Amino acid sequence: MIRHLALTVAGIFCIAGSAQAHITLEQAEAVSGKAYKAVLRVGHGCEGKATVRIRVKIPEGLLSAKPMPKAGWTLEKIRGTYEKSYDLYGKPVKEGLTEIVWQGGQLADDEYDEFVFRVTPAKELPAATRIYVPVVQECTEGAVERWIDIPAAGKTSDDYETPAPFFDVVAQPRS
Ligand SMILES: [Cu+2]
């Protein structure tokens, strides 16, 4: 009985700092100006409820975003204009996907899955920029988890209950 209760509690509350349990990105680093494969790892549902929709906001500076289609889920691709024009392989780009939505599937709370997209971090991004990728996870019965917390100065993502997934953009190695 005690064991059962412990499991239930663990299922309801995310253990602080337990990155595996949150929605996180598999690759911690991307090279500026090169394609980055973003693998969003979904470790659980919303307080025990199954995930039915994943909405990803593509942050400014991440160019030519393309989602990887996923069996059992339909994709919605929302286009928008960037805040400024960027140089991508010698061509100016000013627009692209600003939001990606997977929906129509169902991922049980006790199952794990990954949602993949590709982006190219703009060369114009300063080296060692940490990029936060806000994700909204929608579940059955209208439950929602908003993985959008961006740490304030002096804090880290571990200080937050629903941190936004992130990765660091590093400079291209000199050849
Ligand atoms: Cu978690």
PDB file of C-alpha atoms and ligand atoms in Angstrom:
ATOM      1  CA  MET A   1       0.000   0.000   0.000  1.00  0.00           C
ATOM      2  CA  ILE A   2       2.760   2.441   0.913  1.00  0.00           C
ATOM      3  CA  ARG A   3       4.609   1.443  -2.243  1.00  0.00           C
ATOM      4  CA  HIS A   4       1.501   2.059  -4.300  1.00  0.00           C
ATOM      5  CA  LEU A   5       1.041   5.508  -2.771  1.00  0.00           C
ATOM      6  CA  ALA A   6       4.652   6.414  -3.447  1.00  0.00           C
ATOM      7  CA  LEU A   7       4.274   5.512  -7.105  1.00  0.00           C
ATOM      8  CA  THR A   8       1.097   7.550  -7.358  1.00  0.00           C
ATOM      9  CA  VAL A   9       2.743  10.614  -5.859  1.00  0.00           C
ATOM     10  CA  ALA A  10       5.723  10.297  -8.186  1.00  0.00           C
ATOM     11  CA  GLY A  11       3.331  10.122 -11.097  1.00  0.00           C
ATOM     12  CA  ILE A  12       1.524  13.285 -10.129  1.00  0.00           C
ATOM     13  CA  PHE A  13       4.425  15.549  -9.217  1.00  0.00           C
ATOM     14  CA  CYS A  14       7.562  15.920 -11.219  1.00  0.00           C
ATOM     15  CA  ILE A  15      10.568  15.451  -9.044  1.00  0.00           C
ATOM     16  CA  ALA A  16      12.487  18.727  -9.095  1.00  0.00           C
ATOM     17  CA  GLY A  17      15.604  18.562 -11.205  1.00  0.00           C
ATOM     18  CA  SER A  18      14.602  15.274 -12.741  1.00  0.00           C
ATOM     19  CA  ALA A  19      15.234  16.278 -16.323  1.00  0.00           C
ATOM     20  CA  GLN A  20      14.242  12.899 -17.747  1.00  0.00           C
ATOM     21  CA  ALA A  21      10.741  13.375 -16.447  1.00  0.00           C
ATOM     22  CA  HIS A  22      10.159  16.713 -18.161  1.00  0.00           C
ATOM     23  CA  ILE A  23      10.004  17.593 -21.820  1.00  0.00           C
ATOM     24  CA  THR A  24      13.637  18.057 -22.796  1.00  0.00           C
ATOM     25  CA  LEU A  25      15.829  18.174 -25.883  1.00  0.00           C
ATOM     26  CA  GLU A  26      18.119  15.232 -26.528  1.00  0.00           C
ATOM     27  CA  GLN A  27      21.063  17.154 -28.013  1.00  0.00           C
ATOM     28  CA  ALA A  28      22.404  19.828 -25.680  1.00  0.00           C
ATOM     29  CA  GLU A  29      24.380  21.663 -28.356  1.00  0.00           C
ATOM     30  CA  ALA A  30      23.858  22.921 -31.889  1.00  0.00           C
ATOM     31  CA  VAL A  31      26.434  24.459 -34.215  1.00  0.00           C
ATOM     32  CA  SER A  32      25.473  27.891 -35.523  1.00  0.00           C
ATOM     33  CA  GLY A  33      24.685  27.910 -39.216  1.00  0.00           C
ATOM     34  CA  LYS A  34      24.273  24.117 -39.339  1.00  0.00           C
ATOM     35  CA  ALA A  35      21.126  22.031 -39.181  1.00  0.00           C
ATOM     36  CA  TYR A  36      20.178  20.862 -35.692  1.00  0.00           C
ATOM     37  CA  LYS A  37      17.959  17.849 -35.141  1.00  0.00           C
ATOM     38  CA  ALA A  38      15.740  18.741 -32.214  1.00  0.00           C
ATOM     39  CA  VAL A  39      14.402  15.653 -30.475  1.00  0.00           C
ATOM     40  CA  LEU A  40      11.784  16.543 -27.891  1.00  0.00           C
ATOM     41  CA  ARG A  41      11.566  13.802 -25.300  1.00  0.00           C
ATOM     42  CA  VAL A  42       8.179  13.530 -23.640  1.00  0.00           C
ATOM     43  CA  GLY A  43       8.605  11.704 -20.354  1.00  0.00           C
ATOM     44  CA  HIS A  44       5.081  11.829 -19.006  1.00  0.00           C
ATOM     45  CA  GLY A  45       1.601  13.213 -19.515  1.00  0.00           C
ATOM     46  CA  CYS A  46      -0.176  15.931 -17.544  1.00  0.00           C
ATOM     47  CA  GLU A  47      -0.675  14.728 -13.980  1.00  0.00           C
ATOM     48  CA  GLY A  48      -1.347  11.204 -15.153  1.00  0.00           C
ATOM     49  CA  LYS A  49      -3.398  12.084 -18.230  1.00  0.00           C
ATOM     50  CA  ALA A  50      -2.431  11.072 -21.755  1.00  0.00           C
ATOM     51  CA  THR A  51      -0.802  13.585 -24.090  1.00  0.00           C
ATOM     52  CA  VAL A  52      -2.904  14.431 -27.156  1.00  0.00           C
ATOM     53  CA  ARG A  53      -1.228  17.579 -28.516  1.00  0.00           C
ATOM     54  CA  ILE A  54       2.287  19.035 -28.536  1.00  0.00           C
ATOM     55  CA  ARG A  55       2.722  22.667 -29.563  1.00  0.00           C
ATOM     56  CA  VAL A  56       6.227  23.976 -30.146  1.00  0.00           C
ATOM     57  CA  LYS A  57       7.088  27.662 -30.511  1.00  0.00           C
ATOM     58  CA  ILE A  58      10.071  28.129 -32.805  1.00  0.00           C
ATOM     59  CA  PRO A  59      12.165  30.891 -31.227  1.00  0.00           C
ATOM     60  CA  GLU A  60      13.607  33.808 -33.182  1.00  0.00           C
ATOM     61  CA  GLY A  61      16.903  32.910 -34.834  1.00  0.00           C
ATOM     62  CA  LEU A  62      16.027  29.290 -35.595  1.00  0.00           C
ATOM     63  CA  LEU A  63      15.675  29.147 -39.359  1.00  0.00           C
ATOM     64  CA  SER A  64      13.938  26.861 -41.843  1.00  0.00           C
ATOM     65  CA  ALA A  65      12.219  24.738 -39.225  1.00  0.00           C
ATOM     66  CA  LYS A  66      10.847  21.438 -40.535  1.00  0.00           C
ATOM     67  CA  PRO A  67       8.932  18.923 -38.479  1.00  0.00           C
ATOM     68  CA  MET A  68       9.425  15.210 -38.915  1.00  0.00           C
ATOM     69  CA  PRO A  69       6.056  13.579 -39.627  1.00  0.00           C
ATOM     70  CA  LYS A  70       4.980  11.116 -37.010  1.00  0.00           C
ATOM     71  CA  ALA A  71       2.787   8.066 -37.519  1.00  0.00           C
ATOM     72  CA  GLY A  72      -0.536   8.438 -35.731  1.00  0.00           C
ATOM     73  CA  TRP A  73      -0.221  12.223 -35.410  1.00  0.00           C
ATOM     74  CA  THR A  74      -1.188  15.008 -37.783  1.00  0.00           C
ATOM     75  CA  LEU A  75       1.006  18.052 -38.241  1.00  0.00           C
ATOM     76  CA  GLU A  76       0.106  21.685 -38.271  1.00  0.00           C
ATOM     77  CA  LYS A  77       2.761  24.069 -39.587  1.00  0.00           C
ATOM     78  CA  ILE A  78       2.297  27.718 -38.761  1.00  0.00           C
ATOM     79  CA  ARG A  79       4.332  30.165 -40.822  1.00  0.00           C
ATOM     80  CA  GLY A  80       5.381  33.604 -39.759  1.00  0.00           C
ATOM     81  CA  THR A  81       7.774  36.450 -40.387  1.00  0.00           C
ATOM     82  CA  TYR A  82      11.020  36.652 -38.462  1.00  0.00           C
ATOM     83  CA  GLU A  83      11.864  39.792 -36.510  1.00  0.00           C
ATOM     84  CA  LYS A  84      14.728  40.391 -38.928  1.00  0.00           C
ATOM     85  CA  SER A  85      16.306  38.956 -42.040  1.00  0.00           C
ATOM     86  CA  TYR A  86      19.023  36.308 -41.659  1.00  0.00           C
ATOM     87  CA  ASP A  87      21.636  35.010 -44.022  1.00  0.00           C
ATOM     88  CA  LEU A  88      21.205  31.317 -44.759  1.00  0.00           C
ATOM     89  CA  TYR A  89      23.759  29.795 -47.139  1.00  0.00           C
ATOM     90  CA  GLY A  90      24.150  33.196 -48.783  1.00  0.00           C
ATOM     91  CA  LYS A  91      20.441  33.895 -49.151  1.00  0.00           C
ATOM     92  CA  PRO A  92      18.331  36.234 -47.027  1.00  0.00           C
ATOM     93  CA  VAL A  93      15.516  34.505 -45.145  1.00  0.00           C
ATOM     94  CA  LYS A  94      12.789  36.463 -43.407  1.00  0.00           C
ATOM     95  CA  GLU A  95      10.116  33.881 -42.785  1.00  0.00           C
ATOM     96  CA  GLY A  96       9.536  30.277 -41.956  1.00  0.00           C
ATOM     97  CA  LEU A  97       7.722  28.087 -39.465  1.00  0.00           C
ATOM     98  CA  THR A  98       7.152  29.808 -36.156  1.00  0.00           C
ATOM     99  CA  GLU A  99       5.072  27.061 -34.594  1.00  0.00           C
ATOM    100  CA  ILE A 100       4.737  23.312 -35.036  1.00  0.00           C
ATOM    101  CA  VAL A 101       1.826  21.286 -33.693  1.00  0.00           C
ATOM    102  CA  TRP A 102       1.460  17.518 -33.468  1.00  0.00           C
ATOM    103  CA  GLN A 103      -2.033  16.368 -32.623  1.00  0.00           C
ATOM    104  CA  GLY A 104      -4.525  13.577 -33.040  1.00  0.00           C
ATOM    105  CA  GLY A 105      -2.393  10.945 -31.389  1.00  0.00           C
ATOM    106  CA  GLN A 106      -2.455   9.683 -27.846  1.00  0.00           C
ATOM    107  CA  LEU A 107       0.574   9.085 -25.646  1.00  0.00           C
ATOM    108  CA  ALA A 108      -0.248   7.427 -22.331  1.00  0.00           C
ATOM    109  CA  ASP A 109       1.295   8.853 -19.178  1.00  0.00           C
ATOM    110  CA  ASP A 110       3.222   5.622 -18.591  1.00  0.00           C
ATOM    111  CA  GLU A 111       4.700   5.670 -22.104  1.00  0.00           C
ATOM    112  CA  TYR A 112       7.565   7.630 -23.637  1.00  0.00           C
ATOM    113  CA  ASP A 113       7.834   9.175 -27.069  1.00  0.00           C
ATOM    114  CA  GLU A 114       9.838  11.669 -29.097  1.00  0.00           C
ATOM    115  CA  PHE A 115       8.781  14.507 -31.390  1.00  0.00           C
ATOM    116  CA  VAL A 116      11.380  15.606 -33.897  1.00  0.00           C
ATOM    117  CA  PHE A 117      12.003  18.709 -35.959  1.00  0.00           C
ATOM    118  CA  ARG A 118      14.977  20.284 -37.663  1.00  0.00           C
ATOM    119  CA  VAL A 119      16.135  23.886 -37.525  1.00  0.00           C
ATOM    120  CA  THR A 120      19.222  25.852 -38.477  1.00  0.00           C
ATOM    121  CA  PRO A 121      20.403  28.279 -35.783  1.00  0.00           C
ATOM    122  CA  ALA A 122      21.278  31.543 -37.530  1.00  0.00           C
ATOM    123  CA  LYS A 123      24.959  32.334 -37.912  1.00  0.00           C
ATOM    124  CA  GLU A 124      24.079  35.772 -36.550  1.00  0.00           C
ATOM    125  CA  LEU A 125      23.296  34.326 -33.106  1.00  0.00           C
ATOM    126  CA  PRO A 126      26.069  35.179 -30.662  1.00  0.00           C
ATOM    127  CA  ALA A 127      28.259  32.219 -29.688  1.00  0.00           C
ATOM    128  CA  ALA A 128      27.205  30.317 -26.581  1.00  0.00           C
ATOM    129  CA  THR A 129      23.596  31.469 -26.796  1.00  0.00           C
ATOM    130  CA  ARG A 130      21.183  29.313 -24.853  1.00  0.00           C
ATOM    131  CA  ILE A 131      17.988  28.860 -26.839  1.00  0.00           C
ATOM    132  CA  TYR A 132      14.783  28.067 -25.002  1.00  0.00           C
ATOM    133  CA  VAL A 133      12.082  26.284 -26.983  1.00  0.00           C
ATOM    134  CA  PRO A 134       8.682  26.757 -25.347  1.00  0.00           C
ATOM    135  CA  VAL A 135       6.425  23.707 -25.563  1.00  0.00           C
ATOM    136  CA  VAL A 136       2.792  23.380 -24.530  1.00  0.00           C
ATOM    137  CA  GLN A 137       1.656  19.839 -23.773  1.00  0.00           C
ATOM    138  CA  GLU A 138      -2.083  19.245 -23.932  1.00  0.00           C
ATOM    139  CA  CYS A 139      -3.679  16.148 -22.479  1.00  0.00           C
ATOM    140  CA  THR A 140      -7.051  14.483 -22.175  1.00  0.00           C
ATOM    141  CA  GLU A 141      -9.763  16.150 -20.073  1.00  0.00           C
ATOM    142  CA  GLY A 142      -8.377  19.576 -20.959  1.00  0.00           C
ATOM    143  CA  ALA A 143      -5.235  19.177 -18.835  1.00  0.00           C
ATOM    144  CA  VAL A 144      -2.250  21.285 -19.919  1.00  0.00           C
ATOM    145  CA  GLU A 145       1.426  21.511 -18.983  1.00  0.00           C
ATOM    146  CA  ARG A 146       3.244  24.650 -20.150  1.00  0.00           C
ATOM    147  CA  TRP A 147       6.959  24.007 -20.535  1.00  0.00           C
ATOM    148  CA  ILE A 148       7.748  27.667 -20.991  1.00  0.00           C
ATOM    149  CA  ASP A 149       9.718  28.762 -17.921  1.00  0.00           C
ATOM    150  CA  ILE A 150      12.904  30.613 -18.818  1.00  0.00           C
ATOM    151  CA  PRO A 151      15.210  31.134 -15.862  1.00  0.00           C
ATOM    152  CA  ALA A 152      15.643  34.624 -14.464  1.00  0.00           C
ATOM    153  CA  ALA A 153      19.161  35.930 -13.828  1.00  0.00           C
ATOM    154  CA  GLY A 154      20.913  33.899 -11.156  1.00  0.00           C
ATOM    155  CA  LYS A 155      18.564  30.924 -11.536  1.00  0.00           C
ATOM    156  CA  THR A 156      18.703  27.745 -13.590  1.00  0.00           C
ATOM    157  CA  SER A 157      16.046  25.660 -15.290  1.00  0.00           C
ATOM    158  CA  ASP A 158      16.201  23.253 -12.351  1.00  0.00           C
ATOM    159  CA  ASP A 159      14.704  25.970 -10.170  1.00  0.00           C
ATOM    160  CA  TYR A 160      11.459  25.780 -12.134  1.00  0.00           C
ATOM    161  CA  GLU A 161       8.666  23.255 -12.156  1.00  0.00           C
ATOM    162  CA  THR A 162       7.977  23.480 -15.892  1.00  0.00           C
ATOM    163  CA  PRO A 163      11.220  24.652 -17.536  1.00  0.00           C
ATOM    164  CA  ALA A 164      11.303  25.260 -21.271  1.00  0.00           C
ATOM    165  CA  PRO A 165      13.485  22.738 -23.127  1.00  0.00           C
ATOM    166  CA  PHE A 166      16.767  24.314 -24.208  1.00  0.00           C
ATOM    167  CA  PHE A 167      20.018  23.832 -26.077  1.00  0.00           C
ATOM    168  CA  ASP A 168      23.183  25.862 -26.550  1.00  0.00           C
ATOM    169  CA  VAL A 169      24.357  27.244 -29.865  1.00  0.00           C
ATOM    170  CA  VAL A 170      28.116  26.977 -30.261  1.00  0.00           C
ATOM    171  CA  ALA A 171      30.313  28.557 -32.905  1.00  0.00           C
ATOM    172  CA  GLN A 172      31.402  26.597 -35.959  1.00  0.00           C
ATOM    173  CA  PRO A 173      34.829  25.090 -35.486  1.00  0.00           C
ATOM    174  CA  ARG A 174      37.396  27.000 -37.535  1.00  0.00           C
ATOM    175  CA  SER A 175      38.795  25.046 -40.434  1.00  0.00           C
TER     176      SER A 175
HETATM  177 CU    CU B   1       8.659  16.151 -15.661  1.00  0.00          CU
END
